[in-house]
mmCIF file of C-alpha atoms in Angstrom:
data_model
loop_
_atom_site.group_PDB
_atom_site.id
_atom_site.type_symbol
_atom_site.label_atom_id
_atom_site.label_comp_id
_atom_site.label_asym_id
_atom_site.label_seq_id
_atom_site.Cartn_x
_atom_site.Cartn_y
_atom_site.Cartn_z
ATOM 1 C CA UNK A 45 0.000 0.000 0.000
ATOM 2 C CA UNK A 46 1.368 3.313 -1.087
ATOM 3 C CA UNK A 47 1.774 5.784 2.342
ATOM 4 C CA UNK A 48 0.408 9.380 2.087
ATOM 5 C CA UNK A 49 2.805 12.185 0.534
ATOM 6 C CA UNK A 50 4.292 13.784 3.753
ATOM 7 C CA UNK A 51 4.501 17.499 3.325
ATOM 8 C CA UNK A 52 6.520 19.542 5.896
ATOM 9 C CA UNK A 53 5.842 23.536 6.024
ATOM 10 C CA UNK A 54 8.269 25.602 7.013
ATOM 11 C CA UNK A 55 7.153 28.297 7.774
ATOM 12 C CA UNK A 56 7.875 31.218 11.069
ATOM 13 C CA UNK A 57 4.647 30.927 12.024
ATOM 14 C CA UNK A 58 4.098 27.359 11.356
ATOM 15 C CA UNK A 59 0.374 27.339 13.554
ATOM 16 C CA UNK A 60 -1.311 30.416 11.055
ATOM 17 C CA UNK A 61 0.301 28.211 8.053
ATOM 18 C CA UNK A 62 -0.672 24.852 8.483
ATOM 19 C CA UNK A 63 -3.972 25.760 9.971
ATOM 20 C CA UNK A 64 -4.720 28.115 6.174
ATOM 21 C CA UNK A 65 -3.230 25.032 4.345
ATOM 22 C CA UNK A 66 -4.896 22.549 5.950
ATOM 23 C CA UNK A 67 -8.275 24.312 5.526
ATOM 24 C CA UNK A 68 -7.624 25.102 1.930
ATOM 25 C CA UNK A 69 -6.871 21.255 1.086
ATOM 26 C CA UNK A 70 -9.779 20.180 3.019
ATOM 27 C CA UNK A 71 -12.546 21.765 1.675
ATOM 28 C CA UNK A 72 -11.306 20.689 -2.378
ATOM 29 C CA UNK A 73 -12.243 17.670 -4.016
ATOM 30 C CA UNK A 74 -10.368 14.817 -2.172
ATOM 31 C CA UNK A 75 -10.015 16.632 1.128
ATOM 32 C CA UNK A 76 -6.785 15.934 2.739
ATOM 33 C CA UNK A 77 -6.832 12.505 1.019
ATOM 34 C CA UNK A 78 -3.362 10.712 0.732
ATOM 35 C CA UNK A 79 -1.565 13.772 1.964
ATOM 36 C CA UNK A 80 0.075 14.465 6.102
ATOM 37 C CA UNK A 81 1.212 17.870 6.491
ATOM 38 C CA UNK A 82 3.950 18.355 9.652
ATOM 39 C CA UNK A 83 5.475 21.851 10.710
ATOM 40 C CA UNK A 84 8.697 23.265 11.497
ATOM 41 C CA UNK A 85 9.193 27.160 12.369
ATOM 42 C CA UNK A 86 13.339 27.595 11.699
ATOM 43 C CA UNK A 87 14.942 26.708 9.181
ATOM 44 C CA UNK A 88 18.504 26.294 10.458
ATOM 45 C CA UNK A 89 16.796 23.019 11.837
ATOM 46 C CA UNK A 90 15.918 21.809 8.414
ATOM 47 C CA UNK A 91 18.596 19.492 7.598
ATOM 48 C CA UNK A 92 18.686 17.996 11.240
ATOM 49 C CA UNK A 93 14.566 17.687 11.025
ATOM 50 C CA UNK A 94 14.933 15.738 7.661
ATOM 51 C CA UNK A 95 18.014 13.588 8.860
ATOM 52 C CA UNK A 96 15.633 12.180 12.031
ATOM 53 C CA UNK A 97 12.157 12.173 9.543
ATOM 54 C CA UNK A 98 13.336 10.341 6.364
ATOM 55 C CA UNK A 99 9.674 10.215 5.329
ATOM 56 C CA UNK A 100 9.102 13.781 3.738
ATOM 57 C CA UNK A 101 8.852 14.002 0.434
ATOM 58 C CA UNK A 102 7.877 17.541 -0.095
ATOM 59 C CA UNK A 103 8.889 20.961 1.741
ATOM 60 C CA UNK A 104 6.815 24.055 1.367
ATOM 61 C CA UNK A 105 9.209 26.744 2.468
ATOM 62 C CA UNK A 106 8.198 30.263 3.559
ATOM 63 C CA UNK A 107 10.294 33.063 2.417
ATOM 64 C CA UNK A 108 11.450 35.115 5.406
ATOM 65 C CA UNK A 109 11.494 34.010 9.110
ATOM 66 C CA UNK A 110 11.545 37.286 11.057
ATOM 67 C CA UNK A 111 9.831 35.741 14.586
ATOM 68 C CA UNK A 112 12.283 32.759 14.989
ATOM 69 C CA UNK A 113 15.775 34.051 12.619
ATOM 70 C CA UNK A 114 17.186 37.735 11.800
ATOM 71 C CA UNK A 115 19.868 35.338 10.075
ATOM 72 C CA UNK A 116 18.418 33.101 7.656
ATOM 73 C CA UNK A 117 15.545 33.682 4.779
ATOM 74 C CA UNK A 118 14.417 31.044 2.523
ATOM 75 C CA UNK A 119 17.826 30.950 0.899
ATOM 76 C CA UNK A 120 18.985 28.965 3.920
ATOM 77 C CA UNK A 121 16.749 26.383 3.305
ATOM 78 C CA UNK A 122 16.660 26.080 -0.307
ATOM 79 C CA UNK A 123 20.884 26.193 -0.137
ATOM 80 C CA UNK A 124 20.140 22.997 2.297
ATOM 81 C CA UNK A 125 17.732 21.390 0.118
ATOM 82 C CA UNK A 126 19.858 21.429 -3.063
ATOM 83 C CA UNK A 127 23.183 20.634 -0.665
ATOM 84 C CA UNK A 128 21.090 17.679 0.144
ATOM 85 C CA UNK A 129 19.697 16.416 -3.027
ATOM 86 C CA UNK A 130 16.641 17.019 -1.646
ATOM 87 C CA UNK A 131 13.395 16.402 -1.006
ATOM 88 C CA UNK A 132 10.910 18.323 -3.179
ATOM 89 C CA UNK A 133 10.871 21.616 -2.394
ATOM 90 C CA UNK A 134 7.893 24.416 -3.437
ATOM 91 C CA UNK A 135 8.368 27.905 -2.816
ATOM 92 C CA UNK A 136 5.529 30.004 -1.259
ATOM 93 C CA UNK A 137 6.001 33.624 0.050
ATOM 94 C CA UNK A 138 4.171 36.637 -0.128
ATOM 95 C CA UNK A 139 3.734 38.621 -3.050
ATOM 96 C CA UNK A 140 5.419 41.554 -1.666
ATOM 97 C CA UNK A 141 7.977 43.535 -3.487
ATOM 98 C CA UNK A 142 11.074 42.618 -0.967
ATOM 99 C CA UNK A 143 10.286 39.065 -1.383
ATOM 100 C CA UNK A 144 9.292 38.895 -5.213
ATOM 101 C CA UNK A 145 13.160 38.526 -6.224
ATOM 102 C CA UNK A 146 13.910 35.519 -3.734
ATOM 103 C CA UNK A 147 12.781 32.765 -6.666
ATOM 104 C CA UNK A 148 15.006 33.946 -8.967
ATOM 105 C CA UNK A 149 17.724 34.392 -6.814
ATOM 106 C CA UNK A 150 17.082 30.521 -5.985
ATOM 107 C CA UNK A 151 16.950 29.381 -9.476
ATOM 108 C CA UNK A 152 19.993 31.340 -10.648
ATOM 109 C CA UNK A 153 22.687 31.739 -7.593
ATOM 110 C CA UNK A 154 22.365 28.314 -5.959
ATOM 111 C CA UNK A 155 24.401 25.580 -7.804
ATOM 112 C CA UNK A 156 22.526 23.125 -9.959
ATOM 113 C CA UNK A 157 21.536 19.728 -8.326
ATOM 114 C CA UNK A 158 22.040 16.426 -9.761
ATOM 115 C CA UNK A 159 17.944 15.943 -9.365
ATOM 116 C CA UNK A 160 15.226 18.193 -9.386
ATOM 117 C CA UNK A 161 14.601 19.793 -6.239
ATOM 118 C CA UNK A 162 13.152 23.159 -6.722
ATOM 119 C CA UNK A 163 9.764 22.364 -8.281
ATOM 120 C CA UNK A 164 7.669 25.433 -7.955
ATOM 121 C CA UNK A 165 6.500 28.408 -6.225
ATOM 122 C CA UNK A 166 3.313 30.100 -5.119
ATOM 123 C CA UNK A 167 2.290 33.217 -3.396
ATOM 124 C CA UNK A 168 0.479 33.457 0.048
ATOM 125 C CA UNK A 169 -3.579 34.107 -1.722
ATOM 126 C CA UNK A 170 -6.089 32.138 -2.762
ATOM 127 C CA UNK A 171 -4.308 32.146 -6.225
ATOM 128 C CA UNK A 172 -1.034 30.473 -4.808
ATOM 129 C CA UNK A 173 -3.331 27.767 -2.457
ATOM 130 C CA UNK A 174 -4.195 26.157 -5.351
ATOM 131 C CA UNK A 175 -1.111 26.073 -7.200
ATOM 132 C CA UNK A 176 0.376 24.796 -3.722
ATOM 133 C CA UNK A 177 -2.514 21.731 -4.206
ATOM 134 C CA UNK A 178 -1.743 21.023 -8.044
ATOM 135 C CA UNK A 179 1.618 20.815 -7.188
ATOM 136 C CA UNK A 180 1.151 18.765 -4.181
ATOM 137 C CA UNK A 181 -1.556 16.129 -6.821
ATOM 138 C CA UNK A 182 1.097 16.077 -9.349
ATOM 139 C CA UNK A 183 3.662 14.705 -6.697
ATOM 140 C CA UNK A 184 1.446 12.261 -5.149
ATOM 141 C CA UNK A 185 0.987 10.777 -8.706
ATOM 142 C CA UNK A 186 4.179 8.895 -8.601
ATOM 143 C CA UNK A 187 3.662 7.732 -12.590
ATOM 144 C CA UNK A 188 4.402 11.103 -14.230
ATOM 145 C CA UNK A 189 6.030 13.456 -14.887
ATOM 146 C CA UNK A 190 6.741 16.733 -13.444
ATOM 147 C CA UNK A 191 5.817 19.489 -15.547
ATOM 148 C CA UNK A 192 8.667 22.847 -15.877
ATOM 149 C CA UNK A 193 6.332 25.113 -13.170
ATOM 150 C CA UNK A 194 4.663 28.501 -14.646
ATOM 151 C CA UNK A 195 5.629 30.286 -11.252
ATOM 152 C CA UNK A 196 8.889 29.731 -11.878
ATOM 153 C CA UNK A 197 8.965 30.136 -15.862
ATOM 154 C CA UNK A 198 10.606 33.383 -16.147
ATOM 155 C CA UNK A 199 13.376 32.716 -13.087
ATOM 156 C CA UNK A 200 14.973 29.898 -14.456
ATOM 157 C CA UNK A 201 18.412 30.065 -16.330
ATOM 158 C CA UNK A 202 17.114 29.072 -19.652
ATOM 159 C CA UNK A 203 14.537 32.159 -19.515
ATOM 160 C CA UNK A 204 15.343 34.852 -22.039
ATOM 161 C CA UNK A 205 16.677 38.299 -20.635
ATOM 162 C CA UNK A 206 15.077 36.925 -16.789
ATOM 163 C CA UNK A 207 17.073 34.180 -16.681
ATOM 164 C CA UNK A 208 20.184 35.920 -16.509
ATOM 165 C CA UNK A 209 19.013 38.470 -14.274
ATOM 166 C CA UNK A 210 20.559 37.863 -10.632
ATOM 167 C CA UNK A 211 23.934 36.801 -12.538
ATOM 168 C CA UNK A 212 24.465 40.280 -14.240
ATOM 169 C CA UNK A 213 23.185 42.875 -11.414
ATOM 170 C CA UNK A 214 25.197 40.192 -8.491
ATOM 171 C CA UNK A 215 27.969 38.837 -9.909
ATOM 172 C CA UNK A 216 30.759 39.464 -7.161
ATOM 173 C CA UNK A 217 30.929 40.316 -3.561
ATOM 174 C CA UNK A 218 30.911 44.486 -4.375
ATOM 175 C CA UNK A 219 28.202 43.857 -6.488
ATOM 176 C CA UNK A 220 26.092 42.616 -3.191
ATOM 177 C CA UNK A 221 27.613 45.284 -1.187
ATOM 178 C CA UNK A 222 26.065 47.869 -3.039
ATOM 179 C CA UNK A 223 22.876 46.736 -3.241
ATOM 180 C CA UNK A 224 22.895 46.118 0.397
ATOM 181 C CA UNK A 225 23.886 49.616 0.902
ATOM 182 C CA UNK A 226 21.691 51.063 -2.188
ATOM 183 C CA UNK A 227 18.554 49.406 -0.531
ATOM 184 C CA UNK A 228 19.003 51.329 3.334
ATOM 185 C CA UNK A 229 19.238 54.462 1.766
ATOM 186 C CA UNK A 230 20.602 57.290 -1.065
ATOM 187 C CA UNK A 231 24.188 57.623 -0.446
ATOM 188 C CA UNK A 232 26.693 59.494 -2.742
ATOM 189 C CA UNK A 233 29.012 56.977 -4.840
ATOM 190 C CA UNK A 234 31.530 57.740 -2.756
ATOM 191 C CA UNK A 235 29.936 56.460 0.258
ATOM 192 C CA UNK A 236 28.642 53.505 -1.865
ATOM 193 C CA UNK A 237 32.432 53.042 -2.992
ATOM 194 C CA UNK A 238 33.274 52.550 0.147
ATOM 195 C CA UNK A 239 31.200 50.374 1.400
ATOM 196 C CA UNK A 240 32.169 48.181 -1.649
ATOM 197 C CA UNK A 241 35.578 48.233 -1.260
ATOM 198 C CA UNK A 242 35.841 49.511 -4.738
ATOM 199 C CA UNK A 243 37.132 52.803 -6.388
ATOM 200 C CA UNK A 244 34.232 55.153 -7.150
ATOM 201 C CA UNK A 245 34.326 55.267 -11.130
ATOM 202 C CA UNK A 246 34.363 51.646 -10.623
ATOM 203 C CA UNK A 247 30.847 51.866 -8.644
ATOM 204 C CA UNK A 248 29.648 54.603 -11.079
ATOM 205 C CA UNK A 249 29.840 51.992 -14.044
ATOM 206 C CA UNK A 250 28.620 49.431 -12.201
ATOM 207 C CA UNK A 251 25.324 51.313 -11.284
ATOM 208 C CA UNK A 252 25.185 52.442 -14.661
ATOM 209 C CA UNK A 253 25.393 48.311 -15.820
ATOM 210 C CA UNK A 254 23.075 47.697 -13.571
ATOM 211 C CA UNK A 255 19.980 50.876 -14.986
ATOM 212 C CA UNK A 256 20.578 48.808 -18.190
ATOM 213 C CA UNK A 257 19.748 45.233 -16.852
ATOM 214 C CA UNK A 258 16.972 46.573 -14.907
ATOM 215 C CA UNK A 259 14.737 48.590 -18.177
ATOM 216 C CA UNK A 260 15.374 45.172 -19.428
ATOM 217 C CA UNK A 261 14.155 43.025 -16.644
ATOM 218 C CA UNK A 262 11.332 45.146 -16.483
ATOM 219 C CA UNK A 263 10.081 45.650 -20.355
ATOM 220 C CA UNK A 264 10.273 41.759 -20.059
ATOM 221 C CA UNK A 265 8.410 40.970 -16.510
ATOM 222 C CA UNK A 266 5.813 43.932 -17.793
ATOM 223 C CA UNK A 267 4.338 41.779 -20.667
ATOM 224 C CA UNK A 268 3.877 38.282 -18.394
ATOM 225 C CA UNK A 269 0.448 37.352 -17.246
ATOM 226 C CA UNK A 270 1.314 34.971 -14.187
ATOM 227 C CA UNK A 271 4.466 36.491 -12.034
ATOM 228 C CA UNK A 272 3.046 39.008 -9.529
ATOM 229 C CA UNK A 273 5.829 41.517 -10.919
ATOM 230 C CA UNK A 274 3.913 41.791 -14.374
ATOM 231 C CA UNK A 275 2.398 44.778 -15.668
ATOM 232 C CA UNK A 276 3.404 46.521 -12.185
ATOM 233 C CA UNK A 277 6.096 49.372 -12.340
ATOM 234 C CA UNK A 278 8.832 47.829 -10.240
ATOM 235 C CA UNK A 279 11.344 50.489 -12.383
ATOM 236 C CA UNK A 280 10.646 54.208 -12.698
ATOM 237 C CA UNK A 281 12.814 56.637 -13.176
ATOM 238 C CA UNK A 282 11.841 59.125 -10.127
ATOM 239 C CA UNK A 283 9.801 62.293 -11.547
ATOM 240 C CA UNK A 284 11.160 65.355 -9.492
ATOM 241 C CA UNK A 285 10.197 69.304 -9.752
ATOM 242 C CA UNK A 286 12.333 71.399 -12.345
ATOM 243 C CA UNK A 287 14.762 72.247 -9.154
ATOM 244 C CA UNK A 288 16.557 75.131 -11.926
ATOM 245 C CA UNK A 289 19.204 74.425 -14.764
ATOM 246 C CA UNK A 290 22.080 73.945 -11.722
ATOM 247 C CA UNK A 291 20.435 71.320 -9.262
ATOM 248 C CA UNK A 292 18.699 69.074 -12.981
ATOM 249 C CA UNK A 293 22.819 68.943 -14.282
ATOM 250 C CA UNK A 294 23.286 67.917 -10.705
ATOM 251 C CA UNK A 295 20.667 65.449 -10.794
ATOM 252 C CA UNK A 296 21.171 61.601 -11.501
ATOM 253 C CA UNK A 297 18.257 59.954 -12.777
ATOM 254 C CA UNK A 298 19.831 56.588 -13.477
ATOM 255 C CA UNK A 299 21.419 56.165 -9.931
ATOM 256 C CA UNK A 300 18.126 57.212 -8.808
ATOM 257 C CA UNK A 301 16.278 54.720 -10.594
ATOM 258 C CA UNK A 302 18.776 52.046 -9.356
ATOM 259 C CA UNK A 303 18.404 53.389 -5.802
ATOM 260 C CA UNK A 304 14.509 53.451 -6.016
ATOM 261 C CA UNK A 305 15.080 49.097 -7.502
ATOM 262 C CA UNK A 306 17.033 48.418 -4.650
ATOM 263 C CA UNK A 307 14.575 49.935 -2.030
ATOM 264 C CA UNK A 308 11.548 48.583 -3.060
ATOM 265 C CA UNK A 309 13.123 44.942 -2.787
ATOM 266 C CA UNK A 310 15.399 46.147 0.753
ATOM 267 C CA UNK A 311 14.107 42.452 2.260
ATOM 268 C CA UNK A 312 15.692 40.581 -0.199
ATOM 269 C CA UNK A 313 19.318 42.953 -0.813
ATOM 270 C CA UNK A 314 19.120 42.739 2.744
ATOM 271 C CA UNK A 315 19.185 38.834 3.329
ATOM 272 C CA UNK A 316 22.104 38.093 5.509
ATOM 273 C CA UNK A 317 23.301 34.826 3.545
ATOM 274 C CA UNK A 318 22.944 37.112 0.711
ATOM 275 C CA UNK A 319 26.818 38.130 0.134
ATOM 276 C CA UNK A 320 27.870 34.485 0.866
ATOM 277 C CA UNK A 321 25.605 32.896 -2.049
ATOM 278 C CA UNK A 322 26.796 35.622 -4.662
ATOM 279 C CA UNK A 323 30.984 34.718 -3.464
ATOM 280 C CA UNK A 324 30.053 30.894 -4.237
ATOM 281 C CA UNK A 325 28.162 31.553 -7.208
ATOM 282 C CA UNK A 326 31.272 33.543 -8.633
ATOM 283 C CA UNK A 327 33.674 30.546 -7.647
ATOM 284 C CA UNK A 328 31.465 27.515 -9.234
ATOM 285 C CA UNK A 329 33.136 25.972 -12.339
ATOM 286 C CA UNK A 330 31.701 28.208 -14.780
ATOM 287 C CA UNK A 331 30.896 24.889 -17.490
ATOM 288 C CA UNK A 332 28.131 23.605 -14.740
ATOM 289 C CA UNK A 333 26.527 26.764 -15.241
ATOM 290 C CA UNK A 334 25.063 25.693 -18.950
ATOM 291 C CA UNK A 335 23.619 22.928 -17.262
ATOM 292 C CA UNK A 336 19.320 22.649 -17.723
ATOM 293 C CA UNK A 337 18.085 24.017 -14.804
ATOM 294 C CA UNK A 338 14.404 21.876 -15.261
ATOM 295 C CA UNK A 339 15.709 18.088 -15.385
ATOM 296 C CA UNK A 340 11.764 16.973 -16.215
ATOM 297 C CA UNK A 341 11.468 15.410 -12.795
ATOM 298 C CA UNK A 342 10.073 11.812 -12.739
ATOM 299 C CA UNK A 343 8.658 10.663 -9.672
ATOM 300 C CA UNK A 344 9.028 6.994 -8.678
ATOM 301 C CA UNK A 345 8.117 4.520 -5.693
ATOM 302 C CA UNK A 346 10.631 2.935 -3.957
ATOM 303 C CA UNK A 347 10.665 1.076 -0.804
ATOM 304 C CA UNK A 348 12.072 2.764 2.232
ATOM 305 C CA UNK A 349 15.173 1.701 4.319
ATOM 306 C CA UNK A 350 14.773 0.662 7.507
ATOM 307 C CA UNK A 351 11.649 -1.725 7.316
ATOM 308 C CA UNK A 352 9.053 0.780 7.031
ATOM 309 C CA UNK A 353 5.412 -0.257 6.101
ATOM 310 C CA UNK A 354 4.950 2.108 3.217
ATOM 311 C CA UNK A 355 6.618 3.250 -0.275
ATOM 312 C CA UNK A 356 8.475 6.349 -0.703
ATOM 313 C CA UNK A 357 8.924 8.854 -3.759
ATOM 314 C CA UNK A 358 11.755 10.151 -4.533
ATOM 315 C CA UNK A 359 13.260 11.979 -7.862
ATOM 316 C CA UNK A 360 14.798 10.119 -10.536
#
């Protein structure tokens, strides 16, 4: 006899989240039907929680963790799962500015894993809920195939212009520096220099690299019908009163513009494991990176180790 599909949320406030999940799966078709959700609130006790419950097959992670961690966000956990091989791992945050850049950020810094591990994400509405159930249907039928996910179609590697995104405006430990410090406040590139450990005309093209990779990321994000960044303006260029012909040749629109990017998403330039993903991302073997992201994830049953009483599904 096949066991349920063991889901574990992680989630800061674990309670609110499995009691909204639970409720959401129980009143579709099916109910709660072949699927036992367990909690856990912190994620730096994710991979010792998985070593002592071998039985999980799926993890629905939460993007931030402010009530229980001022030192981990979701990119703990997902750097765990894909360290690990594993399990199944879904996305689902809120659909928030300073947490809309965490999935590609996920797709495109971490290293790729030999199996599929990142297999979708949702946002925290009614929308998201049932993306979280198709998902959570599609892994519990063990004799197909994963589909690529449309929440995650446009952060992927392989994803024209998007794909590229986090690798172009992070690519280096100064590059992370300055958003850090671009996302607090405005400071003058000096200041911003600084803080970088760069020379200042070297932070003055970079910010200028980084206006162009933005208008790009946003004419393509504008024209998408599913990811909660279409069609919203997540990059203007500030609109400020004529100030007279001295202040306007003092003005800098584009380093505005950046300033304005970086502020809106503050949560996620803030992230403390931030600067450490973007120094191992620079160091992998640069070959791995033309590696396909979506490996068409097949899901098979297996008998566990150990003498358990059920089957398990795991990735092939």
């Amino acid at each position: 006899m096949t066991r349920p599909t063991t889901v574990l949320v992680l989630d800061d406030n674990k309670i609110n989240a499995l009691s909204s999940l639970t409720g959401f799966l129980t009143d579709r078709p099916g109910g709660m039907a072949g699927l036992t959700l367990q909690g856990l609130s912190d994620p730096a006790a994710l991979d010792g929680y998985l070593n002592n419950h071998p039985e999980i097959d799926v993890v629905i992670v939460d993007a931030e963790f402010e009530k229980v961690s001022n030192q981990m966000t979701c990119l703990t956990a997902f750097r765990t799962l894909v360290r690990r091989g594993g399990p199944l791992a879904i996305g689902f945050s809120q659909d928030a500015y300073g947490r809309l850049l965490y999935p590609f950020a996920v797709c495109q810094l971490l290293p790729p894993s030999k199996h599929q591990v990142v297999v979708g994400w949702a946002y925290k509405n009614d929308k998201g809920l049932a993306e979280i159930g198709r998902l959570l249907d599609l892994i519990a039928a063990s004799d197909r195939a994963l589909p690529a996910p449309a929440g995650l179609r446009l952060c992927q590697p392989e994803a024209p212009i998007t794909g590229e995104f986090m690798g172009k405006i992070l690519k280096s430990r100064s590059d992370a520096m300055l958003w850090k410090e671009m996302s607090f406040s405005h400071f003058p590139y000096a200041d911003l220099a600084l803080a970088a450990s760069i020379a200042e005309r070297t932070a003055i093209q970079k910010i200028g690299k980084y206006f162009a990779e933005i208008k790009e990321f946003q004419l393509q994000m504008a024209v998408d019908e599913f990811h909660p960044l279409g069609a919203q303006a997540i990059f203007n260029i500030p609109e400020k009163p004529d100030r007279g012909p001295k202040k306007r040749a003092a003005a800098d629109p584009k380093k505005e513009a950046v300033e304005a990017f970086a502020q809106a998403h503050h949560r996620f330039f803030q992230a403390p494991e931030l600067v450490d993903i973007v120094i191992e991302h620079d160091l992998y073997p640069k070959g791995r990176r033309r590696e396909k992201w979506w490996k068409n994830t097949r899901l098979k049953t297996v008998k566990p180790s150990g003498g358990g009483d059920g089957d398990r599904q795991e990735p092939q």
